[in-house]
Backbone as ProteinMPNN parsed JSONL, in Angstrom:
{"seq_chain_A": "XXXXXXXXXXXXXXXXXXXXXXXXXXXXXXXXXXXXXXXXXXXXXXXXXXXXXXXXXXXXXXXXXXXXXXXXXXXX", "coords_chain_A": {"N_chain_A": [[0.851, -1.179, 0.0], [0.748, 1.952, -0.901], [2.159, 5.102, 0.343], [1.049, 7.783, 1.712], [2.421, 10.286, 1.214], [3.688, 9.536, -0.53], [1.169, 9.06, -2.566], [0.765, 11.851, -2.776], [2.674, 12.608, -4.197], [2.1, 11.814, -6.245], [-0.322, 12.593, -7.355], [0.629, 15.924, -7.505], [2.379, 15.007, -9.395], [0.406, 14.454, -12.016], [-0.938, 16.692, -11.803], [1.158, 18.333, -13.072], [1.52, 17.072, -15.216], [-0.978, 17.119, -16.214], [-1.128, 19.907, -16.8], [0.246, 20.573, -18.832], [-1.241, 19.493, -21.275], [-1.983, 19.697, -24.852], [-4.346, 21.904, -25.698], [-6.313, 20.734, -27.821], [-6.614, 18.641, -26.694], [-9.727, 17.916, -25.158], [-11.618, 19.323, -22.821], [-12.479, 17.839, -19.256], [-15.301, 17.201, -17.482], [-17.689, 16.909, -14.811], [-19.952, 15.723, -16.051], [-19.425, 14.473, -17.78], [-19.344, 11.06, -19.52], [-16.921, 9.449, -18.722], [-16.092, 10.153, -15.947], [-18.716, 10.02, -14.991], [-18.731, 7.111, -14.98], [-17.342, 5.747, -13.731], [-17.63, 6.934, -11.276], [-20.024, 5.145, -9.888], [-19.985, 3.857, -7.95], [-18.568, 1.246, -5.494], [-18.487, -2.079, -5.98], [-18.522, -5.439, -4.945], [-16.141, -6.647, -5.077], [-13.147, -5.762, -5.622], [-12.543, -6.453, -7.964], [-15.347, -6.749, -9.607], [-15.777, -4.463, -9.434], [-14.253, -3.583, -11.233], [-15.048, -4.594, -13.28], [-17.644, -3.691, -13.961], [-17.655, -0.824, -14.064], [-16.023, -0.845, -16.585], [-17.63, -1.856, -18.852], [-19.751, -0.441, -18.499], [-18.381, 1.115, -19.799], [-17.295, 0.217, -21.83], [-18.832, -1.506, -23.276], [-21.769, -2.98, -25.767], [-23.05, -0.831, -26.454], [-21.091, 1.097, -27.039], [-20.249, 0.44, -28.969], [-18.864, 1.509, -32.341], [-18.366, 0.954, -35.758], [-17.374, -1.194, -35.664], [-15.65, -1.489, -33.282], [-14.438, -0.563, -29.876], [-13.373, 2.04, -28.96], [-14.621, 3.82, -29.005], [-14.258, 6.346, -26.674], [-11.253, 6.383, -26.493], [-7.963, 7.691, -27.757], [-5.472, 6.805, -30.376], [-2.073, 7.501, -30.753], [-0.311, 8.331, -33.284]], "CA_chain_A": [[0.0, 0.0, 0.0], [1.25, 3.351, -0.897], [1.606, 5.843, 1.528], [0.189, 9.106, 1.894], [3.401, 11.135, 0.71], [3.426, 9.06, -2.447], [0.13, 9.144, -3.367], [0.44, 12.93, -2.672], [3.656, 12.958, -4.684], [1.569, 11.224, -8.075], [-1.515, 13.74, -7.367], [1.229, 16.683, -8.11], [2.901, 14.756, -10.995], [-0.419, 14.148, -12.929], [-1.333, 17.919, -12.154], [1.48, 18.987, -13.441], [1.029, 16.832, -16.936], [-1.846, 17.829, -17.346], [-1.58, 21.488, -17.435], [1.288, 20.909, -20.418], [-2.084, 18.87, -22.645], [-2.184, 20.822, -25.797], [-5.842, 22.713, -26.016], [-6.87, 19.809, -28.563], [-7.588, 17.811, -25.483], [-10.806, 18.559, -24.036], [-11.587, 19.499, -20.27], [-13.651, 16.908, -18.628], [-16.22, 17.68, -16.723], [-18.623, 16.045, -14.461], [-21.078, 15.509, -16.975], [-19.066, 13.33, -18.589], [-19.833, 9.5, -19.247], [-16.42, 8.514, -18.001], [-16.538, 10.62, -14.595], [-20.111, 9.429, -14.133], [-19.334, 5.911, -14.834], [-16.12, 5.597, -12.584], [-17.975, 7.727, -9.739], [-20.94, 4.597, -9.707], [-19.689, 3.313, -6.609], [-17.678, 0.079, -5.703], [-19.21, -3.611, -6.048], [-18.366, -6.262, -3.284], [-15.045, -7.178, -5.03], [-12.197, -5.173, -6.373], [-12.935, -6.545, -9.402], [-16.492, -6.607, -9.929], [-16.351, -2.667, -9.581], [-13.912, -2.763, -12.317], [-16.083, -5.165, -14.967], [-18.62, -2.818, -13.915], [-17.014, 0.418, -15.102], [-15.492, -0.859, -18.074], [-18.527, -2.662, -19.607], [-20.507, 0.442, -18.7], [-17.819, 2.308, -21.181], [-16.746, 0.043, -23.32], [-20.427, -2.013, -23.947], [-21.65, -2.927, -26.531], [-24.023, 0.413, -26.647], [-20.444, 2.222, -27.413], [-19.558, 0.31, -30.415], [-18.539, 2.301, -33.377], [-18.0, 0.413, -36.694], [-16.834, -2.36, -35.034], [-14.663, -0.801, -32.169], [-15.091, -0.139, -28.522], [-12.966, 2.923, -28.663], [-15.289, 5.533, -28.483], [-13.459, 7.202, -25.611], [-9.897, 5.937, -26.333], [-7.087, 7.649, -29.114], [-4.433, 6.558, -30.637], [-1.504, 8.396, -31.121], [0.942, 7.765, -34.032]], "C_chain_A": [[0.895, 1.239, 0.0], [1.128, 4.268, 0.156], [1.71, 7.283, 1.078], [1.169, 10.05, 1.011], [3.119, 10.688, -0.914], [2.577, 9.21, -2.774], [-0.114, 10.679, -3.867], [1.083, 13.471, -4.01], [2.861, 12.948, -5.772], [0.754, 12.259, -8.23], [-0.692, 14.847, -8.372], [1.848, 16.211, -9.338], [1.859, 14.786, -12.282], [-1.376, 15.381, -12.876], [-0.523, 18.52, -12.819], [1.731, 18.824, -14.673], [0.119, 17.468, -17.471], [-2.28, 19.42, -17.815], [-0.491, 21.578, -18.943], [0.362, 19.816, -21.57], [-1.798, 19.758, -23.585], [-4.001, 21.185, -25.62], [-6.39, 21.975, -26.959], [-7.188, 19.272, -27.634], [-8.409, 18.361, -24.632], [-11.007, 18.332, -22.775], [-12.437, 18.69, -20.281], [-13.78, 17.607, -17.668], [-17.131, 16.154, -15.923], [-19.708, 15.539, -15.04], [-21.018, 14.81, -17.812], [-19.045, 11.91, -18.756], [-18.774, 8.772, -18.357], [-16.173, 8.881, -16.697], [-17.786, 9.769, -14.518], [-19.703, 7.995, -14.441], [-17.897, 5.639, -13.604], [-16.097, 5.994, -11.186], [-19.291, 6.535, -9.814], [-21.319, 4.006, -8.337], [-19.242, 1.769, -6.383], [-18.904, -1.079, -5.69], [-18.2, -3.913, -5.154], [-17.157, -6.65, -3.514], [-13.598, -6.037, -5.77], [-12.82, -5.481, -8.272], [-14.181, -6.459, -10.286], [-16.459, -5.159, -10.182], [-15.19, -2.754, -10.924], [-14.038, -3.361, -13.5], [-16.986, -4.094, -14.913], [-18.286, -1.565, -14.786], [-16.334, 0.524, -16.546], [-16.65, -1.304, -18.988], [-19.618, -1.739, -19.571], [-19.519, 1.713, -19.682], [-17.378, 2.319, -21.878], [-17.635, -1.205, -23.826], [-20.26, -1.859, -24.966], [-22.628, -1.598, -27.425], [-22.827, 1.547, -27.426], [-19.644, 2.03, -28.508], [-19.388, 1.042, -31.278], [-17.852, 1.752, -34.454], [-16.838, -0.6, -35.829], [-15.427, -2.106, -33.933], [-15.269, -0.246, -31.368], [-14.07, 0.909, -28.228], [-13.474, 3.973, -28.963], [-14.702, 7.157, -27.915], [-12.021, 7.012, -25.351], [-9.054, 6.954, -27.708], [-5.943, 7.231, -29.414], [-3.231, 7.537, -30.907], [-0.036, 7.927, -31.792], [1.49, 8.705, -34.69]], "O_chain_A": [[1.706, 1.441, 0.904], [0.117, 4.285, 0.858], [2.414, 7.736, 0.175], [0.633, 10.591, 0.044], [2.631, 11.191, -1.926], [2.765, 9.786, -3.846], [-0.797, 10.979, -4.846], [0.586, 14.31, -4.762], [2.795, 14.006, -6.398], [0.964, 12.97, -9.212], [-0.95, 14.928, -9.573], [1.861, 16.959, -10.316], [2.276, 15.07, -13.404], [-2.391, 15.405, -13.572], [-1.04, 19.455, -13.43], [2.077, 19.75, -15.407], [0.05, 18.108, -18.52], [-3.099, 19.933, -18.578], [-0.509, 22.434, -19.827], [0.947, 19.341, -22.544], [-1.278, 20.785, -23.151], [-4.715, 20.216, -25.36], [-7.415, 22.592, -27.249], [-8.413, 19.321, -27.518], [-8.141, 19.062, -23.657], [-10.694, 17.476, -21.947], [-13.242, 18.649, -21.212], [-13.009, 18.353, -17.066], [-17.198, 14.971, -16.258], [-20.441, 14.832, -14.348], [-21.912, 14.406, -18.555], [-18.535, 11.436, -17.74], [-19.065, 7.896, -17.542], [-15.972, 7.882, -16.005], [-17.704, 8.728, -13.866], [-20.655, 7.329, -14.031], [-18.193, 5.212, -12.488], [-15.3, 5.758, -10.278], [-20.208, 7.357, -9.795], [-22.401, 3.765, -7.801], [-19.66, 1.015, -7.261], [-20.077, -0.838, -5.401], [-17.324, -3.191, -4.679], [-16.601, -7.096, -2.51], [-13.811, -5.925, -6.978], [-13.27, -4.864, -9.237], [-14.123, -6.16, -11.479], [-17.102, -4.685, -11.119], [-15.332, -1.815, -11.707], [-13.481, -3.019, -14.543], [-17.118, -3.495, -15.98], [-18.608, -1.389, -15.961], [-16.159, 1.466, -17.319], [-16.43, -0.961, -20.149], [-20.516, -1.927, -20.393], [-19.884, 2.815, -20.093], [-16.955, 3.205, -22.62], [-17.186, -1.89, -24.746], [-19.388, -1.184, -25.512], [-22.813, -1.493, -28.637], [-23.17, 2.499, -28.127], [-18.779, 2.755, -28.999], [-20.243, 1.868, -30.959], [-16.635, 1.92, -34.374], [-15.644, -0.445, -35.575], [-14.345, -2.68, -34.05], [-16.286, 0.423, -31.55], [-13.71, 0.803, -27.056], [-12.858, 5.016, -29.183], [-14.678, 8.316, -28.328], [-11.509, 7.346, -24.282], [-9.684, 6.891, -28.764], [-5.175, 7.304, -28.455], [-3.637, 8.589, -31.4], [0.948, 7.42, -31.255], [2.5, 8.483, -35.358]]}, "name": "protein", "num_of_chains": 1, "seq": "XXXXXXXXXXXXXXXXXXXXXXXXXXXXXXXXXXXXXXXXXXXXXXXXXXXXXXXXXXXXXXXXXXXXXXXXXXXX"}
């Protein structure tokens, strides 16, 4: 288990990526499918909460010509 410093430490590292995104990557918001599906709340096992969240965002409701990357990009 990580402790408190470290976790604090990653918090500041992954604030300070993301203020150098370029302005092509859009701000999320709370209103967004993958905030609301990741805020649903846990199931009884580690893992159950995380079939849960993935299958509510990468279902088959979010297909797109035969791909579940909807909400994923590539970058080449």
């Amino acid at each position: 288990m990580p402790t408190t410093a470290a976790i604090q430490a990653l918090v500041k590292t992954i604030t300070a990526l993301s203020s150098d995104l370029p302005l092509s990557v859009k701000q999320g918001s709370k209103s967004d499918k993958i905030w609301t599906v990741m805020n649903v709340g846990e199931g009884k096992t580690l893992h159950e909460t995380f079939n849960r969240c993935f299958d509510a965002m990468f279902g088959k409701d979010c297909v797109a010509g035969g791909y579940r990357e909807n909400y994923l990009a590539y970058i080449t």
